[in-house]
GROMACS .gro file of C-alpha atoms in nm:
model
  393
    1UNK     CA    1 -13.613  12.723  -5.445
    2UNK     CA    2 -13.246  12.667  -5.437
    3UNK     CA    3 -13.097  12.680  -5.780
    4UNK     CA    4 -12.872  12.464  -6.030
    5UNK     CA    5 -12.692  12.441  -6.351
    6UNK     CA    6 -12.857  12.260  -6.639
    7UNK     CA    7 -12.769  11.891  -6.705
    8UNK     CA    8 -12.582  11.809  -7.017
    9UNK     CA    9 -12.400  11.517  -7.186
   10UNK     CA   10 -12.348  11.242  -6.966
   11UNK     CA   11 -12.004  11.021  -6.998
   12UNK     CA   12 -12.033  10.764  -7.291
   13UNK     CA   13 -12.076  10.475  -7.008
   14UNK     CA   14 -12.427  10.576  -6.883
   15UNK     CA   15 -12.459  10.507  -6.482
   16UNK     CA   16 -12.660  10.258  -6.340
   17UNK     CA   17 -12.946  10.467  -6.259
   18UNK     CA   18 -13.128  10.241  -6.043
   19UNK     CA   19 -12.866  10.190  -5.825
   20UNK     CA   20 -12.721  10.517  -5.814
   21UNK     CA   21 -13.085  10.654  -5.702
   22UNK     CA   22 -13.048  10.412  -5.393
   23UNK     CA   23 -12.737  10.545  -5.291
   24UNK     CA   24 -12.827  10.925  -5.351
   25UNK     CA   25 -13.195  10.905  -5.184
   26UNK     CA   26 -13.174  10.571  -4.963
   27UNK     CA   27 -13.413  10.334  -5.143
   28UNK     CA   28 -13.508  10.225  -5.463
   29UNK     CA   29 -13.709  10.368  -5.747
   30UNK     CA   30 -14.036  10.272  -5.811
   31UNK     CA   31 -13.907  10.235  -6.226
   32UNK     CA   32 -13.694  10.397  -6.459
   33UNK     CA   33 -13.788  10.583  -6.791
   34UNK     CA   34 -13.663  10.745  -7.097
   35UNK     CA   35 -13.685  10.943  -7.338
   36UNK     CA   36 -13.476  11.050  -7.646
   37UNK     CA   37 -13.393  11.354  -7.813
   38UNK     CA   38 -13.512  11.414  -8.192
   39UNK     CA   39 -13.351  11.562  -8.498
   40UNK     CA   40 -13.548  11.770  -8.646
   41UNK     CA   41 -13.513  11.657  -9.039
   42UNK     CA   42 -13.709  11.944  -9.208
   43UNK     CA   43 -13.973  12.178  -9.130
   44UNK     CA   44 -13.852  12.435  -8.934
   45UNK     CA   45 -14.057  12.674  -8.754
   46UNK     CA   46 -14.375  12.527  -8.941
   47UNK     CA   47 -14.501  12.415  -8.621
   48UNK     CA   48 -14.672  12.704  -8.444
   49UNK     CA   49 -14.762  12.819  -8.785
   50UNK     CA   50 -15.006  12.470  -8.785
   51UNK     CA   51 -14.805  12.355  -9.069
   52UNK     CA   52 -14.577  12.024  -9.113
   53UNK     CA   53 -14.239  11.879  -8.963
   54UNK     CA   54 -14.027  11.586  -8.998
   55UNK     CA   55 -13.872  11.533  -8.700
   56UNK     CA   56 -13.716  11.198  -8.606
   57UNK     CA   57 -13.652  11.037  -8.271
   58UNK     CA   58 -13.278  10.952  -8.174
   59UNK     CA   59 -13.065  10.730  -8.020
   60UNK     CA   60 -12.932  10.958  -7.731
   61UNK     CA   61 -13.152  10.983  -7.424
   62UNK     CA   62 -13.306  11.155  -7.092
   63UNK     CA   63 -13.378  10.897  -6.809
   64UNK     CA   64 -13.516  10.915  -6.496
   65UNK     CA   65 -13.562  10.714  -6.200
   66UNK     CA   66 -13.889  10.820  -5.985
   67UNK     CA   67 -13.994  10.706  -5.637
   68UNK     CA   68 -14.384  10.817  -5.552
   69UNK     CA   69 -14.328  10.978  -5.158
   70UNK     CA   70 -14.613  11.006  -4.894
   71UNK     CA   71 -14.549  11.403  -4.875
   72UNK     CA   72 -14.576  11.704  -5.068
   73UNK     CA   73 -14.218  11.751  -5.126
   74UNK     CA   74 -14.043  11.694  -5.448
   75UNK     CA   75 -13.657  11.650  -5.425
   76UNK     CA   76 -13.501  11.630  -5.778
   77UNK     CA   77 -13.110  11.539  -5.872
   78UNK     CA   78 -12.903  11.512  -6.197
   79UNK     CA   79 -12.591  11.264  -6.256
   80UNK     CA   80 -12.416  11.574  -6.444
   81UNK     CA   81 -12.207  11.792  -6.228
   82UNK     CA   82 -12.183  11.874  -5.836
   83UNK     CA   83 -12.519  12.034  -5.787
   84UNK     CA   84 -12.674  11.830  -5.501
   85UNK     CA   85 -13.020  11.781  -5.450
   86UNK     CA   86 -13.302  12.083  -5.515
   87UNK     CA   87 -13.630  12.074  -5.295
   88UNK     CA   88 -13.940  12.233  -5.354
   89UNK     CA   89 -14.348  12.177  -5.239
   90UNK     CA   90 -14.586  12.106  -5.490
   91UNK     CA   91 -14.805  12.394  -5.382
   92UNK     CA   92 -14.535  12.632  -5.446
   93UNK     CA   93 -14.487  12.577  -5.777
   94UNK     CA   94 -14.570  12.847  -5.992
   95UNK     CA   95 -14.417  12.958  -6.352
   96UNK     CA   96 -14.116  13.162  -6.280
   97UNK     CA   97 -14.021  13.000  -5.967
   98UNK     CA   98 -13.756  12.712  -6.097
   99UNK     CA   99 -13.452  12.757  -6.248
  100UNK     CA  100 -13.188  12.548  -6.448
  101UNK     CA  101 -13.263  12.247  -6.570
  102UNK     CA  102 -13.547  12.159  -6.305
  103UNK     CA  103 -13.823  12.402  -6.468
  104UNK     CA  104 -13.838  12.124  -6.725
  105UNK     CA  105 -13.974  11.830  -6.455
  106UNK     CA  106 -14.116  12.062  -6.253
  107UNK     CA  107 -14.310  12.239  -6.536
  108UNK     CA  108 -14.423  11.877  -6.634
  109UNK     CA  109 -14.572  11.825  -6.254
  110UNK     CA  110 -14.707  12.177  -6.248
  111UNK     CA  111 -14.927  12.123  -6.606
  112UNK     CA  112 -15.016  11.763  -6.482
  113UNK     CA  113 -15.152  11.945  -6.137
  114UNK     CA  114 -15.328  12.221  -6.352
  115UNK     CA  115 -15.511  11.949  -6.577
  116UNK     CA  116 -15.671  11.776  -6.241
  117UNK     CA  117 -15.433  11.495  -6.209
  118UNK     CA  118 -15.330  11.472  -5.798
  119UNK     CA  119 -14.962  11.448  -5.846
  120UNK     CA  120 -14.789  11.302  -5.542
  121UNK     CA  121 -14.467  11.454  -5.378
  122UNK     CA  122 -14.175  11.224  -5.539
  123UNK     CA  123 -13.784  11.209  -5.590
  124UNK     CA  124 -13.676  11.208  -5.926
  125UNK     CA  125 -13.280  11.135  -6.056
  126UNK     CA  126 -13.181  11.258  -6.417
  127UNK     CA  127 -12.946  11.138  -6.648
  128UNK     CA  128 -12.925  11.271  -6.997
  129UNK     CA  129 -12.695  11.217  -7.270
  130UNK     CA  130 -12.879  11.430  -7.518
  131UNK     CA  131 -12.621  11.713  -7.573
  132UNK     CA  132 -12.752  12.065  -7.428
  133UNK     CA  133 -12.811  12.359  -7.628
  134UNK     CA  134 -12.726  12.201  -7.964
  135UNK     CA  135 -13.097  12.186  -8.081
  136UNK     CA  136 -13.163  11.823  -8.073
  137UNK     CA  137 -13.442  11.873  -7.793
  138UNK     CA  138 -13.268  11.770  -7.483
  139UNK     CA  139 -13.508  11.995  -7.250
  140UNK     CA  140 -13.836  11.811  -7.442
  141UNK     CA  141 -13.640  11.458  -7.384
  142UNK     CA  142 -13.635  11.532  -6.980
  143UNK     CA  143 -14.012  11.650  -6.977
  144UNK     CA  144 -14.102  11.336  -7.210
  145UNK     CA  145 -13.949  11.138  -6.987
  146UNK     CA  146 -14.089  11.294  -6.662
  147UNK     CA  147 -14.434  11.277  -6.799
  148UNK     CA  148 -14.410  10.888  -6.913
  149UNK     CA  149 -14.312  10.832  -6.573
  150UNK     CA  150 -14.585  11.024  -6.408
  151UNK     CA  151 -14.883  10.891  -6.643
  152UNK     CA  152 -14.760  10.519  -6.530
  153UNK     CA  153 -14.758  10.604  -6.167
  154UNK     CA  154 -15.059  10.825  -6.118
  155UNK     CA  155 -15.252  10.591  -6.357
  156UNK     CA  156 -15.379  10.898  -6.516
  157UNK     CA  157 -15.422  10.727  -6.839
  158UNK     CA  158 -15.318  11.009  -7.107
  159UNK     CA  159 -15.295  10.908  -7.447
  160UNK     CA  160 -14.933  11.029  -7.668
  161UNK     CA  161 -15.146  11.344  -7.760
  162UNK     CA  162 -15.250  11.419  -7.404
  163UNK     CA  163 -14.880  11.421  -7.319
  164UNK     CA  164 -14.798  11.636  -7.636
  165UNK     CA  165 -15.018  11.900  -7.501
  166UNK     CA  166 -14.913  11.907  -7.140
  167UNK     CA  167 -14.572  11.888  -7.221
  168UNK     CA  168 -14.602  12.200  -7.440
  169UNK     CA  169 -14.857  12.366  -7.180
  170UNK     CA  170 -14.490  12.334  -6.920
  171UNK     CA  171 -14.309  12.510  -7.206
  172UNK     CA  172 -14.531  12.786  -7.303
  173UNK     CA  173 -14.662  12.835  -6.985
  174UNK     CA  174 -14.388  12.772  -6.695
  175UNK     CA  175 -14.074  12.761  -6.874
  176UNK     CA  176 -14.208  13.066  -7.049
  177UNK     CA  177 -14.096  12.946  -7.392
  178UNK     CA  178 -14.332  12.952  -7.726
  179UNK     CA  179 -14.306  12.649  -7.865
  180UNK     CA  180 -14.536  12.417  -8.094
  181UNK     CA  181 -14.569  12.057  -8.072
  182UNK     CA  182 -14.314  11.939  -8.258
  183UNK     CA  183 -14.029  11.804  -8.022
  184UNK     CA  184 -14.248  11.660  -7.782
  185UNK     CA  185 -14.452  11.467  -8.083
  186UNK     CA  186 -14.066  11.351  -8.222
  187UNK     CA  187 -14.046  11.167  -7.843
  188UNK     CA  188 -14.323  11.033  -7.776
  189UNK     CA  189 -14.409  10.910  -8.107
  190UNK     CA  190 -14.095  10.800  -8.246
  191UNK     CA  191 -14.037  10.439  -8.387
  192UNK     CA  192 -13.719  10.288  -8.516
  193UNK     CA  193 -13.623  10.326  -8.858
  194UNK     CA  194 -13.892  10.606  -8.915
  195UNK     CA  195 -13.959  10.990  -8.932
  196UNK     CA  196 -14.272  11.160  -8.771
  197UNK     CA  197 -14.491  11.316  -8.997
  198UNK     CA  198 -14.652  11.589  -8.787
  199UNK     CA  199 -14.938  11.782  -8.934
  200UNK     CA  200 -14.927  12.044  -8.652
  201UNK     CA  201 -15.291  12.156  -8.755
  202UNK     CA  202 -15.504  11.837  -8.635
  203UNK     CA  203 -15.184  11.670  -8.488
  204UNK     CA  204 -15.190  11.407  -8.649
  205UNK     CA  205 -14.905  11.189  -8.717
  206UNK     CA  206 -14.755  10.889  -8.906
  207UNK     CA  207 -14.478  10.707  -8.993
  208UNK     CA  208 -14.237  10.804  -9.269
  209UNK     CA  209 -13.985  10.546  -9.366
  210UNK     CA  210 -13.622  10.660  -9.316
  211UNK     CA  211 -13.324  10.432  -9.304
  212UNK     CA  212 -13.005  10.555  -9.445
  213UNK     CA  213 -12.794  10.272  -9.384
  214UNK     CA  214 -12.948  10.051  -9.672
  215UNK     CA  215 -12.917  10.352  -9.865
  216UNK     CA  216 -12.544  10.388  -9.805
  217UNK     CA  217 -12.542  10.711  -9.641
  218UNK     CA  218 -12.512  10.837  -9.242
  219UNK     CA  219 -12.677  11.120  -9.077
  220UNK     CA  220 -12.426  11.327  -8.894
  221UNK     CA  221 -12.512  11.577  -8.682
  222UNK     CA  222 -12.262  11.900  -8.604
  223UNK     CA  223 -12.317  12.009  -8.301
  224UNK     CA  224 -12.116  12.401  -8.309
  225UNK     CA  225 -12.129  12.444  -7.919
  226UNK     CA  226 -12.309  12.758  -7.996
  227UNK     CA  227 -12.577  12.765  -7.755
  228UNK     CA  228 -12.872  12.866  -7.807
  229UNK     CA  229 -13.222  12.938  -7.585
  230UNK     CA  230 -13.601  12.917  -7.698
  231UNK     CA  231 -13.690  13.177  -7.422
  232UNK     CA  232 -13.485  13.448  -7.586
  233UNK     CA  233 -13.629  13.732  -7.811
  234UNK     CA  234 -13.486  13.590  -8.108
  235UNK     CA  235 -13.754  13.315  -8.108
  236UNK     CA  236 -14.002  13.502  -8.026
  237UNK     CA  237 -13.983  13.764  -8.226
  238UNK     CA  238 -14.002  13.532  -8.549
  239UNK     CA  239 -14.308  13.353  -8.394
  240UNK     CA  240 -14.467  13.718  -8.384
  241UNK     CA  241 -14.363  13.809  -8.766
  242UNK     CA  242 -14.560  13.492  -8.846
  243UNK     CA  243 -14.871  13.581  -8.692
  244UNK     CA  244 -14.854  13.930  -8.807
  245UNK     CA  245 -14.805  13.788  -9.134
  246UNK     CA  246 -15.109  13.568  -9.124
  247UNK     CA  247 -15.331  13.857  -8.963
  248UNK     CA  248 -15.202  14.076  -9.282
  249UNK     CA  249 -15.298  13.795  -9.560
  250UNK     CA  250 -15.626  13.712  -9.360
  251UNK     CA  251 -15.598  13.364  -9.281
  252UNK     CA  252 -15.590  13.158  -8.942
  253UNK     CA  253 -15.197  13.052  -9.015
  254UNK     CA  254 -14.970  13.056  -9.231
  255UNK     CA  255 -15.042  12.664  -9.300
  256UNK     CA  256 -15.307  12.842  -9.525
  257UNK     CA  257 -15.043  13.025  -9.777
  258UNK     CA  258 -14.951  12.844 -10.096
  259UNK     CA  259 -14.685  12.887 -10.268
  260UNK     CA  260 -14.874  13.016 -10.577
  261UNK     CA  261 -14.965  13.294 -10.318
  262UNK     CA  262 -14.629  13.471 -10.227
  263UNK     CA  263 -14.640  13.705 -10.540
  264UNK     CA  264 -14.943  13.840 -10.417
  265UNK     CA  265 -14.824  13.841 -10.062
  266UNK     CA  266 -14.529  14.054 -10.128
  267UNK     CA  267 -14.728  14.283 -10.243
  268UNK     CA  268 -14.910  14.323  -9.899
  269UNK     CA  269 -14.644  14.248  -9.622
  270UNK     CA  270 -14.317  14.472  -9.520
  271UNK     CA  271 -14.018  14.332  -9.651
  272UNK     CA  272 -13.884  14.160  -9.365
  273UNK     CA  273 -14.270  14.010  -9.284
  274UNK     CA  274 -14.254  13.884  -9.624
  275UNK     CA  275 -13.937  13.678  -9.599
  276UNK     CA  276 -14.061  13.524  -9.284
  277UNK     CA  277 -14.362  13.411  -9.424
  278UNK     CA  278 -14.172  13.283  -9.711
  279UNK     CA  279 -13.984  13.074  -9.521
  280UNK     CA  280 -14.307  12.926  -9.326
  281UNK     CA  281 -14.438  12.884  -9.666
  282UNK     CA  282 -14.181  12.721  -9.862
  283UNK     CA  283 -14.070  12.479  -9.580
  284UNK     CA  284 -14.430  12.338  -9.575
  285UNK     CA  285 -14.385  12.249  -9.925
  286UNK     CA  286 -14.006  12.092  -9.865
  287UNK     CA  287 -14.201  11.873  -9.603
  288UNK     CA  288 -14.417  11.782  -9.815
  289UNK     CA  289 -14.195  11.672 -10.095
  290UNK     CA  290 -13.946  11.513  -9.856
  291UNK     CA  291 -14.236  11.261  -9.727
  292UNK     CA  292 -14.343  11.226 -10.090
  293UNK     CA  293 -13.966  11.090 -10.181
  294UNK     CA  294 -13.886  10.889  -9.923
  295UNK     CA  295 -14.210  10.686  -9.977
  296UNK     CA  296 -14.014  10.643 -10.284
  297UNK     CA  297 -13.680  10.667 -10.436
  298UNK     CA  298 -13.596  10.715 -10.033
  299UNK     CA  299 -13.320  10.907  -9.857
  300UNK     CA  300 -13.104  10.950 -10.158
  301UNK     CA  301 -13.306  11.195 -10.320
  302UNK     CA  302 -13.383  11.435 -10.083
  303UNK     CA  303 -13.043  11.620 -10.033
  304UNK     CA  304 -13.124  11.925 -10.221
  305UNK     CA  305 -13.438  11.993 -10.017
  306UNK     CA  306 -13.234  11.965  -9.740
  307UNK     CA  307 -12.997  12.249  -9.888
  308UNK     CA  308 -13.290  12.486 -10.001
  309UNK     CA  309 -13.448  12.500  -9.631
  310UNK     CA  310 -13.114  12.597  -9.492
  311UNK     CA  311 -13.078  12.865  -9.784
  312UNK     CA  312 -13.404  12.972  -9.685
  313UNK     CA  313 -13.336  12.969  -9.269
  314UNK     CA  314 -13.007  13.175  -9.367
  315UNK     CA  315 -13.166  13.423  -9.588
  316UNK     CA  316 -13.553  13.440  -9.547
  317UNK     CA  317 -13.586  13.360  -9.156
  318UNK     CA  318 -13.246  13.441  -9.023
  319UNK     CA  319 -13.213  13.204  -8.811
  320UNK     CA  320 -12.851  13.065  -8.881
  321UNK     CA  321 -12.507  13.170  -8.758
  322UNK     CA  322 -12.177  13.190  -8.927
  323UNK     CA  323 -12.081  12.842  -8.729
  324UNK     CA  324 -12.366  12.640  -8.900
  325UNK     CA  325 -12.309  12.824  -9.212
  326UNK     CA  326 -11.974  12.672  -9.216
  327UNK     CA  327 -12.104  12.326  -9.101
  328UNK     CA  328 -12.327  12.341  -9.406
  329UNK     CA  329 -12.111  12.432  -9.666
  330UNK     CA  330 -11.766  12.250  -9.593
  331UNK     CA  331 -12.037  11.925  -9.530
  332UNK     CA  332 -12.149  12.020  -9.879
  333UNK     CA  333 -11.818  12.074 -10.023
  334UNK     CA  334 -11.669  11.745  -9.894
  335UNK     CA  335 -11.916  11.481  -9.990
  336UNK     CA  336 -12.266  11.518  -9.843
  337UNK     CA  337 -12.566  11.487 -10.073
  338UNK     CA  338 -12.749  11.765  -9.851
  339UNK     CA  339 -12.703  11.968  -9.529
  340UNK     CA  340 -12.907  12.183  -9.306
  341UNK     CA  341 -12.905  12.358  -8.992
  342UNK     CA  342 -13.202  12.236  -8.744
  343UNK     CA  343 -13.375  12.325  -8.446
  344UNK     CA  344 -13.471  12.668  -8.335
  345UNK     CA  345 -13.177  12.882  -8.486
  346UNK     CA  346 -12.913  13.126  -8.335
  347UNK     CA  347 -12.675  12.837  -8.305
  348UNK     CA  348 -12.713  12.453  -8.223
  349UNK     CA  349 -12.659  12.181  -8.496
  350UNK     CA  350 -12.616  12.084  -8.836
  351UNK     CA  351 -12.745  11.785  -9.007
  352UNK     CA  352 -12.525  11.673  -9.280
  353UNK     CA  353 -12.656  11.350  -9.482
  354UNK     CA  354 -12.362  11.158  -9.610
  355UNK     CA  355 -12.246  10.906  -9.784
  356UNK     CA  356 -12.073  10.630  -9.574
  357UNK     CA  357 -11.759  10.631  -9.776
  358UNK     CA  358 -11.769  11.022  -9.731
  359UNK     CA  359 -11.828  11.034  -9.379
  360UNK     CA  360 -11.461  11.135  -9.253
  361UNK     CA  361 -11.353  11.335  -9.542
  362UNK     CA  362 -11.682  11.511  -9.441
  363UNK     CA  363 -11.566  11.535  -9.036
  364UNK     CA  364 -11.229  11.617  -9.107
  365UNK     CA  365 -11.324  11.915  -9.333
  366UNK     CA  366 -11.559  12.030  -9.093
  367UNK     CA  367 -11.303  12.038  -8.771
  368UNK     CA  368 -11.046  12.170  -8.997
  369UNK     CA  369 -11.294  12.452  -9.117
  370UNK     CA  370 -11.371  12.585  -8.741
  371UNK     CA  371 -10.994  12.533  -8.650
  372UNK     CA  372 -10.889  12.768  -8.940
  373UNK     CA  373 -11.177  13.047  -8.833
  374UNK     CA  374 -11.101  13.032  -8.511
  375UNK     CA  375 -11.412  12.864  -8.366
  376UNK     CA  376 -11.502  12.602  -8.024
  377UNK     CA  377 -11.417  12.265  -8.153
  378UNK     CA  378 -11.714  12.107  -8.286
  379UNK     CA  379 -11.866  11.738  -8.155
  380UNK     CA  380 -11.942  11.536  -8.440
  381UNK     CA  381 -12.150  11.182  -8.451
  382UNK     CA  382 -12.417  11.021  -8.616
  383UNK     CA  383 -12.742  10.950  -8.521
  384UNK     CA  384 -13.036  10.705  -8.633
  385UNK     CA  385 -13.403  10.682  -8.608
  386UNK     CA  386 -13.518  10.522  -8.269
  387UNK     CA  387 -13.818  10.428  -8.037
  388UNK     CA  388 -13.944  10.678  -7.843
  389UNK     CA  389 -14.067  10.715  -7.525
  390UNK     CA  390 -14.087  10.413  -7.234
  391UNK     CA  391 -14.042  10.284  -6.924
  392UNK     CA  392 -13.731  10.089  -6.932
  393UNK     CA  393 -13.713   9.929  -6.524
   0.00000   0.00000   0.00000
């Protein structure tokens, strides 16, 4: 399979997709689709622990445009850079075989094909404008996306959690990377002016109020331009502190610890096992508490729970990186009520919720901040709870 770069932020006026997949593969689509990206806003690394995550969908977006062919080949394009188009036959496709940014559509097909479903050959454009590497999900928005489209046009009739699981089966399995449930939920589940609450145990979700704008505050989101990858080690290797740490205590996950239990646990785990599984265990409970408040007092209230599960991704997990550090703090130094990396870790974004007539002391500070220690310019913007997943032509 030939190879290409990954897709990334496309220009602020998004291309006609419908047309430009008649000029690029000489006829139309049979519909178009998208998908959005999520901010994740607490619970990190709860998910493959079966605990519980707050993750909201956003208003920044995969699409694709998908014509069913009459062969076995798939031919697949992005809008983002000069990388023409990448061929491959369904019966090739194996994990390990794709690279760039097509693993994610092709792992989709691939876990459909491995469920049963008869998955035609097709062409497929892509146009994303969720930023890459920055932790707001943009590979999960392209699979969501991929997989709405293919559940319409194989009439394979898979409910939201069907998807969840298939989507993650093309991430654990043929992307190779271990991730929970979590992004893909944010996705497909996500409704305007709300938060997913996940319980990644029975995966179960509802609907958490969260509007900031009656509240008088934005959500702005710092993307460092520190990239970051969920197939490295670092991921991995905090996924397998977290099982060792639930095989040590004696329970299925670490969804099981309370936080009456850690004195007892650090009595039993190695030091560094212990702060993991402190982290797992006191994010659960900011969850918690953060669903509990905005079902009252709302947004307003929740800032310092933001600030403790940074504290504890910095310190416990070690997940964080001097750029986000600095995102966090000059955010919290110049107005916001709370701040907090999220996503995976070792780089990505910061969220920083602010008040609106805070908002550009709050992006000044920040650019100024990375100017002065000598780091990539940050993007800045805000984002706000949307719908997620649909067919859109």
């Amino acid at each position: 399979m030939q190879e290409t770069g990954q897709t990334g932020p496309a220009p602020a006026t998004r291309v006609d997709l419908g047309a430009r997949f008649e000029q690029e593969f000489g006829g139309a689509p049979d519909g178009v689709w998208q998908a959005p990206g999520r901010v994740n806003l607490i619970g990190e690394h709860t998910d493959y622990n079966e605990g519980f995550v707050l993750p909201f969908a956003i208003d920044r977006t995969a699409r694709v445009a998908v014509a069913v062919r009459h062969d076995s080949t798939v031919r697949l394009l992005s809008t983002y850079g000069d990388q023409g188009v990448v061929s491959t036959i369904l019966d090739s496709l194996q994990p390990g075989t794709a690279k760039g940014w097509t693993k994610y559509p092709l792992g989709v097909i691939w876990a459909l094909r491995e469920r049963g479903i008869d998955v035609p050959g097709l062409d497929l454009l892509l146009d994303s404008n969720v930023p890459l590497g920055a932790g707001l999900s943009s590979s999960h928005a392209i699979e969501c996306a991929v997989i709405t489209a293919l559940n319409d046009l194989t009439g394979a009739g898979l409910s939201a959690q069907d998807m969840v699981l298939a989507t993650q089966r093309a991430e654990n399995d043929f992307v190779g990377a271990p991730t929970g449930i979590m992004d893909q939920s944010a996705s497909l589940r996500g409704s305007e002016g709300h938060a997913v609450f996940l319980d990644c145990r029975d995966q179960t979700a509802r609907l958490v109020p969260f509007e900031t704008q009656p509240a008088g505050l934005v959500l702005l989101v710092i993307d460092t331009k520190v990239s970051h990858s969920h197939s490295d080690g670092g991921y991995a290797s905090r996924r397998a502190s977290c099982e060792l740490g639930a095989e040590v205590l004696g329970v299925k996950a670490l969804r099981d610890v309370e936080v009456a239990d850690l004195e007892e646990a650090s009595g039993l785990l190695d030091e560094v096992t212990f702060r993991r599984v402190r982290h797992v265990v006191t994010e659960n409970d900011r969850v918690l508490q953060t669903v509990e408040l905005l079902g009252g007092p709302g947004p307003s209230a929740i800032g310092p729970l933001l600030d403790a599960s940074h504290a504890s991704m910095r310190d416990d997990f070690e997940i964080s990186c001097p750029e986000l550090d600095l995102a966090v703090d000059t955010s919290r130094a110049n107005g916001a009520i709370g701040a907090r990396m999220t996503g995976g870790g070792f780089g990505g974004a910061a969220i920083a919720l602010t008040p609106v007539d805070a908002e550009q002391k709050v992006r000044d500070a920040v650019v100024k901040a990375f100017a002065d220690a000598g780091f990539a310019a940050p993007e800045i913007f805000t984002v706000s709870p949307a719908a997620g997943a649909t067919r859109i032509s």
